[in-house]
Amino acid sequence: MDTENRMTTTHEDLLAQAERSLAAARAAAESDPLHPIYHITAPANWMNDPNGPVLYKGVYHLFYQLNPYGPDSANKAWGHVVSRDLVHWEHWPVALVPGPSAYDSEGVWSGCCVVHEGVPTILYTGVRPEVQCVARSADGLRTWAKEAANPVIGAPPRDDLTAFRDPFAWREGDEWRMLLGAGIAGQGGTALLYRSRDLVEWEYVHPLCIGFGQVWECPNFFPLGDKDVLVVSPYGPVQYSVGTYQEARFAPGEWHTLDLGGAADFYAPNSLLDAHGRRVMWGWIKGGGTAGRPWNGALSLPRVLTLTADDRVAVAPASELTRLRGAHSRVEDVHLRADGANPLAHLAGDTLEIAAELEVGNVDACGLGLRCGSNGEAAAQIVYERDGNQLRLNGTGGRLAPFLPDRPLQLRVFLDRSIVEVYANGRDCLTGRVYPNGNEGLGLSLFVTGGRARLKTMDVWDMGSIWEG
Ligand code: DQQ
């Protein structure tokens, strides 16, 4: 779909074209053996950033960057999924597509959704150039009308910016505050602070803070415990800082990596405050296997963030995910050594949750193999290494922070066809991909090198689909 065609029709027609394209590709995407079943995906084709998560009248709405026309990064629109329990989802119609006006005819890029005077309102970046836009829904978020005065911010506040996008707004007193992801040439990544009473007239305040890198995409900014947290996507692994927000400025503490899997496996996260006061976050997991597949990209599981006593952000899968658990197996009290038999030889699956407690004893390394083929070879391994006291997901180069050495290793591993999410000791997480050689590897294995370990317990559940109906 080229820009010129977009500008000679209506938004409704463009939405209908997008729906037709998704419907045509959907069956092929869903039947792909690497396609996840319990991570949010688009009906078909390309997805990237989660956009505008919002709780509205007891229902969770989550939007995402979508290319309705193919599994490549183009034609950015807003897809839409809806849930009552954060776990089971249904696809709603595409919310926004580029055009027909020029200000967003090359892309409806990332943003947020807030409720202003009872009206659900999306703030997004229109492209190109990057301008800020508004759309509203009068029917409970089902359909969206773009604001007549778009773009509501038509130009950056200074001419040395390297980006100007991804609005993230929150309520403060009787006005709205908004950050835009940006960078200042020669200075570093930044988030620009704006203020408004009506989401249409915006006044630029100043950079919230300026830091590392060149651009901070998709800023997220929220209180956590008694501190404030800024999360940014700097064209590399997502970084967060716990600091303090005072007089419209953020004094960051140290910066840390939020997910140790790397930028391709967790990027541009977005979050909301849920009905229980929890900060829940989703990130974009890029890719879908080999080229030519009719889908690309998924969202991470919903993750609950909490502040630790040492001012780090602990990440844990939302407790509601246990609702997806089906058939269950348990293995306990197994002593592991290099020449021992695989105690998991009777288990198999590619849509699993695995919860394990492992005493790493005196091993050089030990771990869990996923998607093992008939030759026993694992397509992915989650490995504890004594050297550095760290955990690694083979193939990603990612690593988890060192554990307390005298604690058993507590792992929760979510395998969903080609996605692996590893949560360790209730604090760290690592997202990665697993692409088996062929699609057939379903086995699990436990292995040890150089010493002995003990598996205290391992629970394995088959996981059900998140899709309603
Ligand atoms: N993706 C969006 C941009 C954002 C980037 C475009 C981050 O708005 O900066 O799809 O992945």
Coordinates of C-alpha atoms and ligand atoms in Angstrom, one line a residue:
M1 CA 0.0 0.0 0.0
D2 CA 1.7 3.2 -1.1
T3 CA 1.3 6.6 0.4
E4 CA -0.4 8.1 -2.7
N5 CA -3.2 5.5 -2.6
R6 CA -3.7 6.0 1.1
M7 CA -4.4 9.7 0.6
T8 CA -7.2 9.3 -1.9
T9 CA -9.5 7.2 0.4
T10 CA -11.0 7.3 3.9
H11 CA -9.6 5.9 7.2
E12 CA -12.6 3.5 7.3
D13 CA -11.6 2.1 3.8
L14 CA -8.0 1.8 4.8
L15 CA -9.0 -0.1 8.0
A16 CA -11.2 -2.5 6.0
Q17 CA -8.3 -3.1 3.6
A18 CA -6.0 -3.9 6.6
E19 CA -8.5 -6.3 8.0
R20 CA -8.9 -8.1 4.7
S21 CA -5.1 -8.5 4.4
L22 CA -4.9 -9.9 7.9
A23 CA -7.8 -12.3 7.4
A24 CA -6.1 -13.7 4.2
A25 CA -2.8 -14.5 6.1
R26 CA -4.2 -15.6 9.4
A27 CA -4.7 -19.4 8.9
A28 CA -1.1 -19.7 7.5
A29 CA 0.3 -17.8 10.5
E30 CA -1.6 -19.8 13.1
S31 CA -0.7 -23.1 11.6
D32 CA 3.1 -22.4 11.5
P33 CA 4.7 -24.8 14.0
L34 CA 6.9 -22.1 15.4
H35 CA 3.9 -19.7 16.0
P36 CA 3.4 -19.1 19.8
I37 CA 0.0 -20.0 21.3
Y38 CA 0.2 -18.2 24.7
H39 CA 2.1 -15.1 23.8
I40 CA 0.2 -12.2 22.1
T41 CA 0.7 -12.1 18.4
A42 CA -1.0 -10.2 15.6
P43 CA -3.5 -12.2 13.7
A44 CA -0.8 -12.5 11.0
N45 CA 2.1 -10.5 9.5
W46 CA 4.4 -8.1 11.4
M47 CA 4.1 -6.8 14.9
N48 CA 6.5 -4.8 17.0
D49 CA 6.1 -2.5 20.0
P50 CA 3.3 -2.9 22.5
N51 CA 1.3 0.4 22.5
G52 CA -1.1 2.1 24.8
P53 CA -1.9 -0.5 27.4
V54 CA -4.9 0.7 29.4
L55 CA -7.4 -0.6 31.9
Y56 CA -10.8 0.8 30.9
K57 CA -14.0 -0.2 32.8
G58 CA -12.4 -3.4 34.1
V59 CA -11.1 -4.5 30.7
Y60 CA -7.5 -4.6 29.6
H61 CA -6.8 -3.1 26.2
L62 CA -3.4 -3.5 24.6
F63 CA -2.5 -2.1 21.2
Y64 CA 0.7 -2.9 19.2
Q65 CA 2.6 -1.8 16.1
L66 CA 1.3 -3.8 13.2
N67 CA 2.0 -4.2 9.5
P68 CA -1.2 -5.6 8.2
Y69 CA 0.3 -6.2 4.8
G70 CA 3.3 -8.4 5.4
P71 CA 5.8 -9.9 7.8
D72 CA 8.2 -7.0 7.4
S73 CA 8.7 -3.7 9.2
A74 CA 6.5 -1.3 7.2
N75 CA 3.0 0.4 7.0
K76 CA 2.9 0.8 10.8
A77 CA -0.7 0.7 12.2
W78 CA -2.1 -0.1 15.6
G79 CA -3.5 -3.6 16.2
H80 CA -5.7 -4.2 19.2
V81 CA -6.2 -7.0 21.7
V82 CA -8.6 -7.1 24.7
S83 CA -8.6 -9.2 27.9
R84 CA -10.6 -9.4 31.2
D85 CA -7.9 -11.3 33.1
L86 CA -4.6 -10.3 31.6
V87 CA -4.2 -13.9 30.3
H88 CA -6.9 -14.7 27.8
W89 CA -7.2 -12.3 24.9
E90 CA -9.3 -11.6 21.9
H91 CA -8.5 -9.7 18.7
W92 CA -10.4 -6.5 18.2
P93 CA -10.5 -4.6 14.9
V94 CA -7.3 -2.7 13.9
A95 CA -7.6 0.7 15.6
L96 CA -5.5 3.0 13.5
V97 CA -3.8 2.9 10.1
P98 CA -1.7 5.4 8.3
G99 CA -3.5 8.1 6.3
P100 CA -5.5 9.4 4.6
S101 CA -4.1 12.7 5.8
A102 CA -0.4 13.5 5.1
Y103 CA 0.6 13.9 8.7
D104 CA 0.6 10.2 9.4
S105 CA 0.4 8.7 5.9
E106 CA 3.8 7.0 6.3
G107 CA 3.1 5.4 9.7
V108 CA 1.1 5.4 12.9
W109 CA 4.0 4.9 15.3
S110 CA 4.1 4.1 19.0
G111 CA 2.3 5.9 21.8
C112 CA 0.0 5.6 24.7
C113 CA -3.7 5.5 25.6
V114 CA -5.2 7.6 28.4
V115 CA -8.7 8.4 29.5
H116 CA -9.4 12.2 29.5
E117 CA -12.7 13.4 30.9
G118 CA -14.1 9.9 30.4
V119 CA -12.9 9.7 26.7
P120 CA -10.3 7.1 25.7
T121 CA -7.6 9.0 23.9
I122 CA -4.6 7.7 22.0
L123 CA -1.5 9.8 21.6
Y124 CA 0.8 8.5 18.8
T125 CA 3.5 9.6 16.5
G126 CA 2.6 10.3 12.9
V127 CA 5.3 9.8 10.3
R128 CA 6.9 11.5 8.4
P129 CA 8.4 13.7 9.7
E130 CA 7.7 12.7 13.3
V131 CA 4.8 14.7 14.6
Q132 CA 2.5 14.0 17.6
C133 CA -1.2 13.1 17.0
V134 CA -4.4 12.3 18.9
A135 CA -7.3 9.9 18.2
R136 CA -10.4 9.3 20.3
S137 CA -13.0 6.6 20.8
A138 CA -16.6 7.3 21.5
D139 CA -17.6 3.6 21.5
G140 CA -15.5 2.0 24.3
L141 CA -12.3 1.7 22.3
R142 CA -13.7 -0.2 19.4
T143 CA -13.3 2.5 16.7
W144 CA -11.1 5.6 16.7
A145 CA -11.4 9.0 15.1
K146 CA -8.3 11.1 14.5
E147 CA -8.4 14.6 15.9
A148 CA -9.2 17.3 13.4
A149 CA -6.4 19.5 14.7
N150 CA -3.7 16.8 14.1
P151 CA -0.8 17.0 14.4
V152 CA -1.2 18.5 17.8
I153 CA 2.6 18.9 18.0
G154 CA 3.8 19.6 14.5
A155 CA 7.5 20.3 15.1
P156 CA 10.2 19.5 17.6
P157 CA 11.0 22.2 20.2
R158 CA 14.6 22.4 19.1
D159 CA 16.5 21.6 16.0
D160 CA 19.3 19.4 17.3
L161 CA 17.1 16.3 18.0
T162 CA 17.9 12.9 16.7
A163 CA 14.3 11.6 17.3
F164 CA 11.0 13.0 18.4
R165 CA 8.4 10.2 19.1
D166 CA 6.6 7.7 21.2
P167 CA 4.4 9.8 23.5
F168 CA 3.9 8.5 27.1
A169 CA 1.4 10.5 29.2
W170 CA 0.3 10.5 32.8
R171 CA -1.9 12.5 35.0
E172 CA -0.3 14.9 37.4
G173 CA -2.5 17.1 39.5
D174 CA -5.0 18.8 37.2
E175 CA -2.9 18.4 34.1
W176 CA -1.3 15.9 31.8
R177 CA 2.4 15.3 31.5
M178 CA 3.9 13.6 28.5
L179 CA 7.4 12.3 27.6
L180 CA 8.6 12.0 24.0
G181 CA 11.5 9.7 23.2
A182 CA 14.4 11.7 21.8
G183 CA 18.1 12.3 21.6
I184 CA 20.1 15.5 21.5
A185 CA 22.9 15.5 19.0
G186 CA 26.2 15.5 20.7
Q187 CA 24.6 15.1 24.2
G188 CA 22.8 11.8 24.4
G189 CA 19.5 10.1 24.7
T190 CA 16.7 12.0 26.4
A191 CA 13.0 12.1 27.1
L192 CA 11.3 15.5 26.4
L193 CA 8.7 16.6 29.0
Y194 CA 5.5 18.3 27.9
R195 CA 2.4 19.5 29.7
S196 CA -1.2 20.0 28.7
R197 CA -4.7 20.4 30.1
D198 CA -6.6 18.8 27.2
L199 CA -4.1 16.6 25.3
V200 CA -4.4 18.9 22.3
E201 CA -2.6 22.1 23.4
W202 CA 0.9 21.1 24.5
E203 CA 3.6 23.2 26.2
Y204 CA 7.2 22.0 26.1
V205 CA 8.8 22.0 29.5
H206 CA 12.4 20.7 29.1
P207 CA 14.3 17.4 28.9
L208 CA 13.3 15.2 31.9
C209 CA 16.9 14.1 32.0
I210 CA 19.7 13.5 29.5
G211 CA 21.9 10.4 29.5
F212 CA 23.7 7.7 27.6
G213 CA 23.3 6.6 23.9
Q214 CA 21.9 8.6 21.0
V215 CA 18.1 8.1 21.2
W216 CA 15.8 6.9 23.9
E217 CA 12.8 5.3 22.2
C218 CA 9.5 4.5 23.9
P219 CA 10.1 6.1 27.3
N220 CA 8.0 4.7 30.2
F221 CA 8.0 6.6 33.4
F222 CA 6.1 5.5 36.6
P223 CA 6.3 5.4 40.4
L224 CA 7.4 2.0 41.8
G225 CA 7.4 1.6 45.6
D226 CA 8.6 4.9 47.0
K227 CA 10.8 5.6 43.9
D228 CA 10.4 6.6 40.3
V229 CA 11.5 4.4 37.4
L230 CA 12.4 5.5 33.8
V231 CA 12.6 2.8 31.2
V232 CA 14.0 3.5 27.8
S233 CA 14.8 1.6 24.6
P234 CA 18.2 2.9 23.3
Y235 CA 18.6 0.9 20.1
G236 CA 20.1 -1.7 22.4
P237 CA 19.0 -3.7 25.4
V238 CA 16.2 -1.9 27.3
Q239 CA 17.6 0.1 30.3
Y240 CA 15.9 1.3 33.4
S241 CA 16.9 3.6 36.2
V242 CA 15.4 3.9 39.7
G243 CA 15.6 7.5 40.8
T244 CA 13.6 10.5 42.0
Y245 CA 11.2 12.8 40.2
Q246 CA 11.0 16.2 41.6
E247 CA 10.0 19.6 40.2
A248 CA 9.6 18.1 36.7
R249 CA 13.1 16.6 36.6
F250 CA 14.2 13.1 37.1
A251 CA 17.5 12.4 38.9
P252 CA 18.4 8.9 37.7
G253 CA 20.3 6.4 39.7
E254 CA 22.4 3.7 38.0
W255 CA 21.2 2.3 34.7
H256 CA 20.5 -1.4 34.4
T257 CA 19.4 -3.8 31.8
L258 CA 15.8 -4.8 32.2
D259 CA 15.8 -8.2 30.3
L260 CA 19.1 -9.9 29.9
G261 CA 18.2 -11.5 26.5
G262 CA 19.2 -8.5 24.4
A263 CA 17.4 -5.9 22.3
A264 CA 16.1 -8.4 19.7
D265 CA 14.3 -10.4 22.3
F266 CA 12.8 -7.7 24.5
Y267 CA 12.4 -4.2 23.3
A268 CA 10.2 -1.1 23.5
P269 CA 8.2 -2.3 26.5
N270 CA 5.1 -0.5 27.7
S271 CA 3.2 -0.8 30.9
L272 CA 0.1 0.0 32.9
L273 CA -1.1 0.1 36.5
D274 CA -3.5 -2.8 36.8
A275 CA -6.7 -3.2 38.9
H276 CA -4.6 -4.5 41.8
G277 CA -2.1 -1.6 41.8
R278 CA 0.6 -3.7 40.1
R279 CA 2.9 -2.3 37.4
V280 CA 2.4 -4.7 34.5
M281 CA 4.7 -4.6 31.4
W282 CA 4.9 -6.2 28.0
G283 CA 7.8 -6.0 25.6
W284 CA 8.3 -6.8 21.9
I285 CA 10.0 -10.1 21.0
K286 CA 11.2 -9.8 17.5
G287 CA 11.3 -12.4 14.8
G288 CA 9.5 -15.6 14.0
G289 CA 12.0 -18.1 12.6
T290 CA 13.2 -18.4 9.1
A291 CA 12.4 -15.8 6.4
G292 CA 9.2 -16.3 4.5
R293 CA 7.0 -17.2 7.5
P294 CA 3.6 -15.4 7.5
W295 CA 4.2 -13.8 10.9
N296 CA 6.9 -12.0 12.7
G297 CA 7.0 -10.8 16.3
A298 CA 5.2 -11.4 19.6
L299 CA 4.8 -9.7 22.9
S300 CA 6.3 -11.0 26.1
L301 CA 4.2 -12.5 28.8
P302 CA 2.7 -9.8 31.2
R303 CA 5.4 -9.1 33.7
V304 CA 4.9 -7.6 37.2
L305 CA 7.6 -5.2 38.3
T306 CA 8.5 -4.5 41.9
L307 CA 11.2 -2.5 43.6
T308 CA 13.8 -4.4 45.5
A309 CA 15.5 -3.2 48.7
D310 CA 18.7 -2.4 46.7
D311 CA 16.8 -0.2 44.2
R312 CA 16.6 -2.7 41.4
V313 CA 13.5 -3.7 39.5
A314 CA 12.5 -7.3 40.0
V315 CA 10.6 -8.9 37.2
A316 CA 8.2 -11.8 37.6
P317 CA 5.5 -13.3 35.4
A318 CA 2.0 -12.2 36.3
S319 CA 0.4 -14.7 38.7
E320 CA -2.7 -15.1 36.5
L321 CA -0.6 -17.1 34.0
T322 CA -1.2 -20.2 36.1
R323 CA -4.6 -20.2 34.6
L324 CA -3.1 -21.5 31.4
R325 CA -1.6 -24.6 33.1
G326 CA -3.0 -27.9 31.9
A327 CA -1.6 -31.5 32.2
H328 CA 1.0 -31.6 35.0
S329 CA 4.1 -33.8 35.7
R330 CA 6.4 -33.7 38.7
V331 CA 10.0 -34.9 39.1
E332 CA 11.6 -34.6 42.5
D333 CA 14.7 -35.4 44.5
V334 CA 17.0 -36.4 41.6
H335 CA 20.7 -36.6 42.0
L336 CA 22.4 -35.4 38.8
R337 CA 25.8 -36.4 37.5
A338 CA 27.5 -36.3 34.1
D339 CA 27.1 -39.9 33.3
G340 CA 23.5 -40.3 34.7
A341 CA 20.4 -41.0 32.7
N342 CA 18.2 -38.0 31.6
P343 CA 15.5 -37.9 34.3
L344 CA 13.2 -36.0 32.0
A345 CA 13.3 -38.5 29.2
H346 CA 9.6 -39.2 29.6
L347 CA 8.6 -35.6 29.2
A348 CA 8.0 -33.7 26.0
G349 CA 6.3 -30.5 24.7
D350 CA 6.8 -27.2 22.9
T351 CA 4.2 -25.2 24.9
L352 CA 5.3 -25.7 28.5
E353 CA 5.8 -24.0 31.8
I354 CA 8.6 -25.5 33.8
A355 CA 9.2 -24.6 37.5
A356 CA 12.4 -26.0 39.0
E357 CA 14.4 -25.8 42.1
L358 CA 18.0 -26.9 41.6
E359 CA 20.8 -27.2 44.1
V360 CA 23.8 -26.6 41.9
G361 CA 26.2 -28.4 44.3
N362 CA 29.8 -28.5 43.0
V363 CA 29.1 -28.7 39.3
D364 CA 31.0 -26.8 36.6
A365 CA 27.7 -26.4 34.8
C366 CA 24.3 -27.8 34.8
G367 CA 21.1 -27.0 33.1
L368 CA 17.9 -27.7 31.2
G369 CA 17.7 -28.6 27.5
L370 CA 14.6 -27.6 25.6
R371 CA 13.2 -28.9 22.3
C372 CA 15.5 -31.9 22.2
G373 CA 15.5 -33.9 19.0
S374 CA 15.5 -37.7 18.8
N375 CA 19.4 -37.6 19.0
G376 CA 19.0 -35.9 22.4
E377 CA 20.4 -32.6 21.2
A378 CA 18.7 -29.6 22.6
A379 CA 17.7 -26.6 20.4
A380 CA 18.2 -24.4 23.5
Q381 CA 19.8 -24.8 26.8
I382 CA 19.4 -22.9 30.0
V383 CA 22.8 -23.3 31.7
Y384 CA 24.0 -22.5 35.1
E385 CA 27.8 -21.9 35.0
R386 CA 29.9 -21.9 38.2
D387 CA 32.4 -19.6 36.5
G388 CA 30.8 -16.2 37.1
N389 CA 27.9 -17.9 39.0
Q390 CA 25.6 -17.0 36.2
L391 CA 22.9 -18.3 34.0
R392 CA 23.0 -18.4 30.3
L393 CA 20.5 -19.2 27.5
N394 CA 22.6 -20.8 24.8
G395 CA 22.5 -19.0 21.6
T396 CA 21.7 -15.5 22.9
G397 CA 24.9 -14.7 24.8
G398 CA 22.6 -13.2 27.4
R399 CA 23.4 -13.8 31.0
L400 CA 21.6 -13.3 34.3
A401 CA 23.0 -11.4 37.3
P402 CA 24.9 -13.6 39.8
F403 CA 22.8 -15.4 42.3
L404 CA 23.3 -15.6 46.0
P405 CA 25.6 -18.6 46.0
D406 CA 24.1 -20.4 48.9
R407 CA 20.6 -20.4 47.5
P408 CA 19.2 -23.1 45.3
L409 CA 18.4 -21.9 41.8
Q410 CA 14.7 -21.2 41.3
L411 CA 13.7 -21.2 37.7
R412 CA 10.5 -20.6 35.9
V413 CA 10.8 -21.3 32.2
F414 CA 8.1 -20.6 29.7
L415 CA 8.5 -22.3 26.3
D416 CA 6.1 -21.3 23.7
R417 CA 7.1 -23.0 20.4
S418 CA 9.9 -20.6 19.4
I419 CA 9.9 -18.3 22.4
V420 CA 11.7 -18.9 25.7
E421 CA 11.3 -16.7 28.8
V422 CA 13.4 -17.5 31.8
Y423 CA 12.7 -16.0 35.2
A424 CA 15.3 -16.7 37.9
N425 CA 15.1 -16.4 41.7
G426 CA 12.0 -14.1 41.5
R427 CA 14.1 -11.3 40.2
D428 CA 15.9 -11.6 36.9
C429 CA 14.6 -12.5 33.5
L430 CA 15.9 -13.4 30.1
T431 CA 14.0 -13.7 26.9
G432 CA 15.3 -15.7 23.9
R433 CA 14.3 -17.7 20.9
V434 CA 14.5 -21.3 20.1
Y435 CA 14.5 -22.5 16.5
P436 CA 14.8 -26.3 16.4
N437 CA 16.4 -27.9 13.5
G438 CA 13.2 -29.0 11.8
N439 CA 10.2 -28.5 13.9
E440 CA 10.0 -31.8 15.6
G441 CA 12.2 -31.5 18.8
L442 CA 9.9 -31.8 21.8
G443 CA 12.1 -33.5 24.4
L444 CA 13.5 -32.1 27.7
S445 CA 16.7 -32.9 29.3
L446 CA 18.7 -32.2 32.4
F447 CA 22.5 -32.2 32.2
V448 CA 25.5 -31.7 34.4
T449 CA 29.2 -31.3 33.7
G450 CA 32.0 -31.7 36.3
G451 CA 30.4 -32.5 39.6
R452 CA 27.0 -33.3 41.1
A453 CA 23.8 -31.3 41.5
R454 CA 20.4 -32.1 42.9
L455 CA 17.1 -31.4 41.4
K456 CA 14.9 -30.7 44.4
T457 CA 11.6 -30.4 42.4
M458 CA 10.5 -29.8 38.9
D459 CA 6.9 -29.2 37.8
V460 CA 6.0 -29.2 34.2
W461 CA 2.7 -28.1 32.8
D462 CA 1.3 -28.1 29.3
M463 CA 0.2 -24.6 28.6
G464 CA -3.1 -23.7 26.9
S465 CA -3.8 -21.0 24.3
I466 CA -4.5 -17.4 25.3
W467 CA -7.0 -16.9 22.5
E468 CA -10.7 -16.8 23.4
G469 CA -13.3 -18.5 21.4
Ligands
DQQ1 N1 9.1 1.5 16.9 C1 8.1 2.4 16.5 C2 8.7 3.8 16.9 C3 9.5 3.4 18.0 C4 10.2 2.1 17.6 C5 7.8 2.3 15.0 C6 10.7 1.3 18.7 O1 7.6 4.6 17.3 O2 10.5 4.4 18.3 O3 7.3 1.0 14.7 O4 10.8 -0.1 18.3

